[in-house]
mmCIF file of C-alpha atoms in Angstrom:
data_model
loop_
_atom_site.group_PDB
_atom_site.id
_atom_site.type_symbol
_atom_site.label_atom_id
_atom_site.label_comp_id
_atom_site.label_asym_id
_atom_site.label_seq_id
_atom_site.Cartn_x
_atom_site.Cartn_y
_atom_site.Cartn_z
ATOM 1 C CA MET A 81 -0.047 0.010 -0.068
ATOM 2 C CA ASN A 82 1.387 3.448 -0.824
ATOM 3 C CA LEU A 83 0.208 7.043 -0.881
ATOM 4 C CA ARG A 84 -0.265 7.029 -4.623
ATOM 5 C CA ASP A 85 -2.881 4.167 -4.572
ATOM 6 C CA LEU A 86 -4.611 5.930 -1.699
ATOM 7 C CA ARG A 87 -4.899 9.030 -3.862
ATOM 8 C CA TYR A 88 -6.347 6.937 -6.768
ATOM 9 C CA LEU A 89 -9.097 5.503 -4.329
ATOM 10 C CA VAL A 90 -9.903 8.874 -2.951
ATOM 11 C CA ALA A 91 -10.079 10.312 -6.515
ATOM 12 C CA LEU A 92 -12.415 7.417 -7.531
ATOM 13 C CA ALA A 93 -14.669 8.064 -4.463
ATOM 14 C CA GLU A 94 -14.934 11.738 -5.518
ATOM 15 C CA HIS A 95 -15.545 11.285 -9.081
ATOM 16 C CA LYS A 96 -17.396 7.918 -9.194
ATOM 17 C CA HIS A 97 -16.006 7.395 -12.628
ATOM 18 C CA PHE A 98 -12.680 5.690 -13.674
ATOM 19 C CA GLY A 99 -11.959 8.048 -16.622
ATOM 20 C CA ARG A 100 -12.774 11.163 -14.608
ATOM 21 C CA ALA A 101 -10.707 9.956 -11.585
ATOM 22 C CA ALA A 102 -7.723 9.040 -13.853
ATOM 23 C CA GLU A 103 -7.821 12.484 -15.427
ATOM 24 C CA ALA A 104 -7.964 14.135 -12.082
ATOM 25 C CA SER A 105 -4.989 12.089 -11.066
ATOM 26 C CA PHE A 106 -2.973 12.740 -14.287
ATOM 27 C CA VAL A 107 -2.687 8.982 -15.167
ATOM 28 C CA SER A 108 -4.239 6.767 -17.837
ATOM 29 C CA GLN A 109 -7.568 5.012 -17.001
ATOM 30 C CA PRO A 110 -5.717 1.569 -17.278
ATOM 31 C CA THR A 111 -3.181 2.528 -14.754
ATOM 32 C CA LEU A 112 -5.726 3.830 -12.218
ATOM 33 C CA SER A 113 -7.835 0.660 -12.720
ATOM 34 C CA THR A 114 -4.883 -1.743 -12.320
ATOM 35 C CA GLN A 115 -3.636 0.155 -9.189
ATOM 36 C CA ILE A 116 -7.111 -0.109 -7.534
ATOM 37 C CA ARG A 117 -7.308 -3.989 -8.317
ATOM 38 C CA LYS A 118 -3.883 -4.291 -6.685
ATOM 39 C CA LEU A 119 -5.131 -2.411 -3.690
ATOM 40 C CA GLU A 120 -8.059 -4.665 -3.517
ATOM 41 C CA GLU A 121 -5.884 -7.825 -3.794
ATOM 42 C CA GLU A 122 -3.456 -6.426 -1.015
ATOM 43 C CA LEU A 123 -6.394 -5.704 1.352
ATOM 44 C CA GLY A 124 -8.356 -8.831 0.475
ATOM 45 C CA VAL A 125 -11.648 -6.999 0.039
ATOM 46 C CA ALA A 126 -13.709 -5.524 -2.943
ATOM 47 C CA LEU A 127 -13.430 -1.725 -2.784
ATOM 48 C CA VAL A 128 -15.431 -0.958 -5.885
ATOM 49 C CA GLU A 129 -18.634 -2.208 -7.579
ATOM 50 C CA ARG A 130 -18.053 -2.007 -11.319
ATOM 51 C CA THR A 131 -21.085 -1.400 -13.592
ATOM 52 C CA PRO A 132 -21.371 -0.473 -17.167
ATOM 53 C CA ARG A 133 -22.525 3.009 -16.540
ATOM 54 C CA LYS A 134 -21.106 4.162 -13.103
ATOM 55 C CA VAL A 135 -18.786 3.107 -10.372
ATOM 56 C CA LEU A 136 -19.844 2.727 -6.776
ATOM 57 C CA LEU A 137 -17.587 1.965 -3.733
ATOM 58 C CA THR A 138 -18.611 -0.739 -1.536
ATOM 59 C CA GLU A 139 -19.485 -0.129 2.093
ATOM 60 C CA VAL A 140 -15.810 -1.059 3.178
ATOM 61 C CA GLY A 141 -14.541 0.769 0.216
ATOM 62 C CA GLN A 142 -16.299 4.036 1.338
ATOM 63 C CA GLU A 143 -14.900 3.581 4.918
ATOM 64 C CA ILE A 144 -11.325 3.006 3.589
ATOM 65 C CA ALA A 145 -11.524 5.935 1.219
ATOM 66 C CA ALA A 146 -12.645 8.164 4.083
ATOM 67 C CA ARG A 147 -9.671 7.006 6.148
ATOM 68 C CA ALA A 148 -7.346 7.331 3.131
ATOM 69 C CA ARG A 149 -8.582 10.999 2.661
ATOM 70 C CA ASP A 150 -7.612 11.613 6.460
ATOM 71 C CA VAL A 151 -4.109 9.927 5.838
ATOM 72 C CA LEU A 152 -3.523 12.094 2.826
ATOM 73 C CA ASN A 153 -4.631 15.216 4.715
ATOM 74 C CA GLU A 154 -2.077 14.510 7.442
ATOM 75 C CA VAL A 155 0.693 14.041 4.829
ATOM 76 C CA ASP A 156 -0.165 17.271 3.332
ATOM 77 C CA GLN A 157 -0.012 18.873 6.728
ATOM 78 C CA ILE A 158 3.429 17.409 7.242
ATOM 79 C CA LYS A 159 4.499 18.868 3.874
ATOM 80 C CA ALA A 160 2.977 22.234 4.911
ATOM 81 C CA ILE A 161 4.829 22.352 8.291
ATOM 82 C CA ALA A 162 8.193 21.733 6.406
ATOM 83 C CA ARG A 163 7.412 24.336 3.723
ATOM 84 C CA ARG A 164 6.378 26.977 6.187
ATOM 85 C CA THR A 165 9.385 26.372 8.348
ATOM 86 C CA VAL A 166 11.618 27.053 5.424
ATOM 87 C CA ASP A 167 9.665 30.003 4.132
ATOM 88 C CA PRO A 168 6.567 31.026 6.284
ATOM 89 C CA GLU A 169 5.042 33.302 3.646
ATOM 90 C CA SER A 170 5.428 31.080 0.455
ATOM 91 C CA GLY A 171 3.473 28.006 -0.654
ATOM 92 C CA THR A 172 -0.111 27.452 -1.724
ATOM 93 C CA LEU A 173 -3.228 28.305 0.385
ATOM 94 C CA ARG A 174 -6.603 27.085 -0.750
ATOM 95 C CA LEU A 175 -9.272 29.452 0.254
ATOM 96 C CA GLY A 176 -13.063 29.071 0.075
ATOM 97 C CA ILE A 177 -15.637 31.977 0.053
ATOM 98 C CA PHE A 178 -19.303 32.142 -0.738
ATOM 99 C CA PRO A 179 -20.743 33.744 -3.881
ATOM 100 C CA THR A 180 -22.516 36.744 -2.250
ATOM 101 C CA LEU A 181 -19.323 37.841 -0.652
ATOM 102 C CA GLY A 182 -16.416 36.801 -2.935
ATOM 103 C CA PRO A 183 -16.788 39.092 -6.050
ATOM 104 C CA TYR A 184 -17.427 42.154 -3.692
ATOM 105 C CA LEU A 185 -14.707 41.607 -1.096
ATOM 106 C CA LEU A 186 -11.731 40.145 -2.865
ATOM 107 C CA PRO A 187 -11.026 43.230 -5.227
ATOM 108 C CA HIS A 188 -10.408 45.237 -2.037
ATOM 109 C CA VAL A 189 -8.051 42.647 -0.361
ATOM 110 C CA ILE A 190 -6.171 40.637 -3.125
ATOM 111 C CA PRO A 191 -3.874 43.554 -4.022
ATOM 112 C CA ARG A 192 -2.909 43.881 -0.254
ATOM 113 C CA ILE A 193 -2.300 40.190 0.025
ATOM 114 C CA ARG A 194 -0.115 40.302 -3.108
ATOM 115 C CA GLU A 195 1.816 43.134 -1.582
ATOM 116 C CA ARG A 196 2.204 41.553 1.879
ATOM 117 C CA PHE A 197 2.705 37.980 0.693
ATOM 118 C CA PRO A 198 4.419 38.160 -2.719
ATOM 119 C CA ARG A 199 5.436 34.528 -2.787
ATOM 120 C CA LEU A 200 2.056 33.229 -1.788
ATOM 121 C CA GLU A 201 -0.107 31.281 -4.306
ATOM 122 C CA LEU A 202 -3.586 31.802 -3.236
ATOM 123 C CA LEU A 203 -6.140 29.401 -4.774
ATOM 124 C CA LEU A 204 -9.761 30.477 -4.541
ATOM 125 C CA THR A 205 -12.797 28.399 -4.588
ATOM 126 C CA GLU A 206 -16.226 30.083 -4.744
ATOM 127 C CA GLU A 207 -18.939 27.759 -3.329
ATOM 128 C CA LYS A 208 -22.038 27.872 -1.101
ATOM 129 C CA THR A 209 -21.445 27.836 2.542
ATOM 130 C CA GLU A 210 -22.217 24.144 2.957
ATOM 131 C CA VAL A 211 -19.883 23.136 0.249
ATOM 132 C CA VAL A 212 -17.138 25.247 1.612
ATOM 133 C CA LEU A 213 -17.593 23.605 5.071
ATOM 134 C CA ARG A 214 -17.559 20.112 3.507
ATOM 135 C CA LEU A 215 -14.374 20.916 1.713
ATOM 136 C CA LEU A 216 -12.759 22.203 4.747
ATOM 137 C CA ARG A 217 -13.586 19.103 6.802
ATOM 138 C CA GLU A 218 -12.227 16.965 3.989
ATOM 139 C CA GLY A 219 -8.900 18.896 3.975
ATOM 140 C CA ARG A 220 -9.568 19.956 0.312
ATOM 141 C CA LEU A 221 -9.512 23.649 1.457
ATOM 142 C CA ASP A 222 -7.186 25.195 4.088
ATOM 143 C CA ALA A 223 -9.525 28.028 5.183
ATOM 144 C CA GLY A 224 -12.790 29.594 4.381
ATOM 145 C CA ILE A 225 -14.440 33.062 4.600
ATOM 146 C CA LEU A 226 -18.099 32.482 5.784
ATOM 147 C CA ALA A 227 -20.741 34.023 7.735
ATOM 148 C CA LEU A 228 -21.221 33.424 11.320
ATOM 149 C CA PRO A 229 -22.483 31.552 13.242
ATOM 150 C CA ILE A 230 -20.660 28.248 12.375
ATOM 151 C CA HIS A 231 -21.294 25.197 14.650
ATOM 152 C CA ASP A 232 -18.535 22.795 14.228
ATOM 153 C CA PRO A 233 -16.193 21.770 17.054
ATOM 154 C CA GLN A 234 -13.479 20.915 14.528
ATOM 155 C CA LEU A 235 -13.260 24.399 13.142
ATOM 156 C CA HIS A 236 -11.623 27.624 14.474
ATOM 157 C CA SER A 237 -13.267 30.939 13.538
ATOM 158 C CA ARG A 238 -11.777 34.479 13.622
ATOM 159 C CA PHE A 239 -14.297 37.258 13.399
ATOM 160 C CA LEU A 240 -13.289 39.661 10.549
ATOM 161 C CA PHE A 241 -16.006 42.427 10.240
ATOM 162 C CA GLU A 242 -19.765 43.044 10.315
ATOM 163 C CA GLU A 243 -21.223 43.937 7.064
ATOM 164 C CA PRO A 244 -24.594 46.051 7.170
ATOM 165 C CA PHE A 245 -27.419 45.486 4.560
ATOM 166 C CA VAL A 246 -29.116 48.203 2.628
ATOM 167 C CA LEU A 247 -32.639 47.928 0.926
ATOM 168 C CA ALA A 248 -32.695 48.153 -2.930
ATOM 169 C CA VAL A 249 -35.856 49.461 -4.184
ATOM 170 C CA PRO A 250 -37.139 50.790 -7.477
ATOM 171 C CA ASP A 251 -36.764 54.519 -8.043
ATOM 172 C CA ASP A 252 -40.424 55.091 -8.201
ATOM 173 C CA SER A 253 -41.201 53.179 -4.870
ATOM 174 C CA PRO A 254 -42.418 55.177 -1.869
ATOM 175 C CA LEU A 255 -39.458 53.874 0.167
ATOM 176 C CA ALA A 256 -37.085 55.407 -2.400
ATOM 177 C CA THR A 257 -37.692 58.907 -0.795
ATOM 178 C CA ARG A 258 -36.686 57.888 2.572
ATOM 179 C CA SER A 259 -33.271 58.891 3.843
ATOM 180 C CA ALA A 260 -33.168 55.945 6.374
ATOM 181 C CA LEU A 261 -35.401 53.187 7.296
ATOM 182 C CA ARG A 262 -36.489 51.405 10.498
ATOM 183 C CA LEU A 263 -37.188 47.520 10.250
ATOM 184 C CA ASP A 264 -40.760 48.012 10.802
ATOM 185 C CA ASP A 265 -41.064 50.093 7.589
ATOM 186 C CA LEU A 266 -40.648 46.618 5.836
ATOM 187 C CA ALA A 267 -43.787 45.359 7.512
ATOM 188 C CA ASP A 268 -46.075 43.584 4.955
ATOM 189 C CA GLN A 269 -43.538 44.135 2.244
ATOM 190 C CA SER A 270 -42.664 41.191 -0.221
ATOM 191 C CA VAL A 271 -38.909 40.829 -0.494
ATOM 192 C CA LEU A 272 -37.119 39.164 -3.467
ATOM 193 C CA LEU A 273 -34.690 36.427 -2.014
ATOM 194 C CA LEU A 274 -32.058 34.107 -3.343
ATOM 195 C CA GLU A 275 -32.672 30.493 -3.863
ATOM 196 C CA ASP A 276 -31.987 27.692 -1.136
ATOM 197 C CA GLY A 277 -28.450 27.000 -0.247
ATOM 198 C CA HIS A 278 -27.275 30.632 -0.130
ATOM 199 C CA CYS A 279 -26.575 31.822 3.496
ATOM 200 C CA LEU A 280 -27.717 35.277 2.420
ATOM 201 C CA ARG A 281 -31.190 33.909 1.814
ATOM 202 C CA ASP A 282 -31.235 32.705 5.480
ATOM 203 C CA GLN A 283 -29.964 36.006 6.683
ATOM 204 C CA ALA A 284 -32.444 37.924 4.730
ATOM 205 C CA LEU A 285 -35.332 35.583 6.045
ATOM 206 C CA GLU A 286 -34.396 36.439 9.363
ATOM 207 C CA VAL A 287 -34.415 40.289 8.832
ATOM 208 C CA CYS A 288 -37.966 39.763 7.215
ATOM 209 C CA GLN A 289 -39.153 37.879 10.278
ATOM 210 C CA LEU A 290 -37.995 40.687 12.464
ATOM 211 C CA ALA A 291 -39.585 43.173 10.255
ATOM 212 C CA GLY A 292 -42.822 41.472 9.582
ATOM 213 C CA ALA A 293 -42.067 41.160 5.915
ATOM 214 C CA GLY A 294 -42.375 38.163 3.683
ATOM 215 C CA GLU A 295 -40.774 36.501 0.587
ATOM 216 C CA LYS A 296 -42.216 37.546 -2.840
ATOM 217 C CA ALA A 297 -43.886 34.293 -4.140
ATOM 218 C CA GLY A 298 -42.901 32.722 -7.338
ATOM 219 C CA PHE A 299 -39.373 33.958 -7.617
ATOM 220 C CA ARG A 300 -35.978 33.020 -6.196
ATOM 221 C CA ALA A 301 -32.871 34.374 -7.776
ATOM 222 C CA THR A 302 -29.458 32.487 -8.349
ATOM 223 C CA SER A 303 -27.265 35.572 -7.768
ATOM 224 C CA LEU A 304 -27.192 39.136 -6.332
ATOM 225 C CA GLU A 305 -26.966 40.452 -9.764
ATOM 226 C CA THR A 306 -30.258 38.788 -10.643
ATOM 227 C CA LEU A 307 -31.896 40.465 -7.564
ATOM 228 C CA ARG A 308 -30.412 43.734 -8.591
ATOM 229 C CA GLN A 309 -31.837 43.655 -12.135
ATOM 230 C CA MET A 310 -35.253 42.343 -10.826
ATOM 231 C CA VAL A 311 -35.442 45.486 -8.622
ATOM 232 C CA ALA A 312 -34.430 47.588 -11.750
ATOM 233 C CA ALA A 313 -37.233 45.973 -13.583
ATOM 234 C CA HIS A 314 -39.697 47.141 -10.874
ATOM 235 C CA VAL A 315 -40.513 43.429 -9.832
ATOM 236 C CA GLY A 316 -39.890 44.113 -6.124
ATOM 237 C CA ILE A 317 -37.431 45.097 -3.394
ATOM 238 C CA THR A 318 -34.529 43.274 -1.874
ATOM 239 C CA LEU A 319 -31.697 43.286 0.709
ATOM 240 C CA LEU A 320 -28.110 43.715 -0.458
ATOM 241 C CA PRO A 321 -24.873 43.639 1.551
ATOM 242 C CA VAL A 322 -23.146 46.869 1.547
ATOM 243 C CA LEU A 323 -19.907 45.645 -0.240
ATOM 244 C CA ALA A 324 -22.125 44.541 -3.082
ATOM 245 C CA VAL A 325 -23.054 48.188 -3.687
ATOM 246 C CA LYS A 326 -19.602 49.881 -3.367
ATOM 247 C CA PRO A 327 -17.262 50.671 -6.372
ATOM 248 C CA PRO A 328 -16.062 49.069 -8.380
ATOM 249 C CA VAL A 329 -19.639 47.487 -8.640
ATOM 250 C CA PRO A 330 -21.930 49.833 -10.607
ATOM 251 C CA GLN A 331 -25.341 50.470 -9.405
ATOM 252 C CA ALA A 332 -28.014 49.401 -11.686
ATOM 253 C CA ALA A 333 -30.094 52.256 -13.188
ATOM 254 C CA HIS A 334 -33.495 52.863 -11.779
ATOM 255 C CA VAL A 335 -32.550 51.328 -8.325
ATOM 256 C CA ARG A 336 -32.464 53.367 -5.088
ATOM 257 C CA LEU A 337 -30.449 52.256 -2.239
ATOM 258 C CA VAL A 338 -31.723 53.116 1.204
ATOM 259 C CA GLN A 339 -29.736 52.491 4.446
ATOM 260 C CA PHE A 340 -31.371 51.440 7.699
ATOM 261 C CA ARG A 341 -31.182 53.333 10.864
ATOM 262 C CA LYS A 342 -28.689 52.016 13.434
ATOM 263 C CA PRO A 343 -28.544 49.197 14.473
ATOM 264 C CA ALA A 344 -28.818 48.222 10.933
ATOM 265 C CA PRO A 345 -29.359 44.502 9.901
ATOM 266 C CA SER A 346 -26.040 42.922 9.204
ATOM 267 C CA ARG A 347 -23.987 39.769 8.870
ATOM 268 C CA LYS A 348 -20.923 38.812 10.559
ATOM 269 C CA ILE A 349 -17.954 37.478 8.472
ATOM 270 C CA ALA A 350 -15.192 35.311 9.755
ATOM 271 C CA MET A 351 -12.079 33.362 8.678
ATOM 272 C CA VAL A 352 -12.496 29.656 9.371
ATOM 273 C CA TRP A 353 -9.995 26.780 9.420
ATOM 274 C CA ARG A 354 -9.452 23.399 11.109
ATOM 275 C CA LYS A 355 -8.149 23.388 14.576
ATOM 276 C CA SER A 356 -5.729 20.796 13.583
ATOM 277 C CA SER A 357 -4.265 22.636 10.547
ATOM 278 C CA ALA A 358 -0.452 23.341 10.574
ATOM 279 C CA LEU A 359 -1.207 26.567 8.811
ATOM 280 C CA GLY A 360 -2.995 28.070 11.658
ATOM 281 C CA GLY A 361 -0.449 30.734 12.461
ATOM 282 C CA PHE A 362 -0.229 31.968 8.855
ATOM 283 C CA ILE A 363 -3.937 31.901 8.357
ATOM 284 C CA GLN A 364 -4.230 34.294 11.300
ATOM 285 C CA SER A 365 -1.818 36.589 9.612
ATOM 286 C CA LEU A 366 -3.870 36.339 6.444
ATOM 287 C CA ALA A 367 -7.170 37.031 8.473
ATOM 288 C CA ASP A 368 -5.534 40.247 9.859
ATOM 289 C CA LEU A 369 -5.541 41.664 6.211
ATOM 290 C CA PHE A 370 -9.126 40.715 5.638
ATOM 291 C CA ALA A 371 -10.066 42.283 8.901
ATOM 292 C CA GLU A 372 -8.424 45.621 7.949
ATOM 293 C CA LEU A 373 -10.913 46.905 5.591
ATOM 294 C CA PRO A 374 -11.301 50.675 5.239
ATOM 295 C CA ALA A 375 -14.197 51.874 7.350
ATOM 296 C CA ASP A 376 -15.990 53.587 4.485
ATOM 297 C CA LEU A 377 -16.318 50.194 2.713
ATOM 298 C CA LEU A 378 -18.644 48.999 5.473
ATOM 299 C CA ASP A 379 -20.569 52.342 5.961
ATOM 300 C CA PRO A 380 -23.786 52.360 3.934
ATOM 301 C CA GLY A 381 -23.755 56.134 3.623
ATOM 302 C CA ALA A 382 -20.121 56.489 2.260
ATOM 303 C CA GLY A 383 -19.205 56.153 -1.420
ATOM 304 C CA ALA A 384 -22.056 54.089 -2.864
ATOM 305 C CA ALA A 385 -21.571 53.059 -6.409
ATOM 306 C CA ALA A 386 -22.764 55.443 -8.932
ATOM 307 C CA PRO A 387 -25.672 54.327 -11.200
ATOM 308 C CA ASP A 388 -24.846 52.410 -14.304
ATOM 309 C CA ARG A 389 -26.121 54.614 -17.137
ATOM 310 C CA THR A 390 -25.111 52.282 -19.963
#
């Protein structure tokens, strides 16, 4: 048994297809298939159920693949310890971030990361929160930027900042004339929301419940940009996180952004990583950069994006 064969098994467990697993492992399909059979012979058990259309791992194959993933993660940690000892600010860091934050936060932080850690290779993965958490647990990501709360005893979280929400309304809405809103101003309003799986949907629903508002029936968006365009088309109103309305993001035409009176509804953002990670010290340093956003970026009343006239 060797690490290479364990990597083949883990790839097969992830892709459930010999061809795709071989491609992901940078070997030919016959090579991967042969090594899996050799591993089965060495262990004396069947790891894989081979059918004409798909590949399924046996029950024992699934258990061994899960343990193999843990072994490979530990090996990666050993390599990371050695690499960081030689050069603490070099190497690769795999960072996950959710879609309603990544495109709006990263342009403000990536240039500072490049300046502070010029030898760092930052590999970014944009996925919904549950996927980022799963990839973290599996060791396929080193850290994630997520919204609190996170309930997982295996993970450490470091608070970064609190991001307020603003209300996006059509420019002919009675709410568009308001300089600031109270939550109860949303009572009986129907709010456009994202589809299931987005943490922003849950956060917006919580605000709606506090305000006595409801979800607009028959519509669920796949992205913040869809929500923004639906408001511009006078379909309804929605909540947007403040980073999503700051430059370089242009404001959609015919959309008015109205801030809330303090304390405004908001979400808390944190850096999250495994407590067992050998990169914990470095991730803390990286988190410091994310936490040092200019104050006006998180101020709904400062420097909002200009309307897009195109």
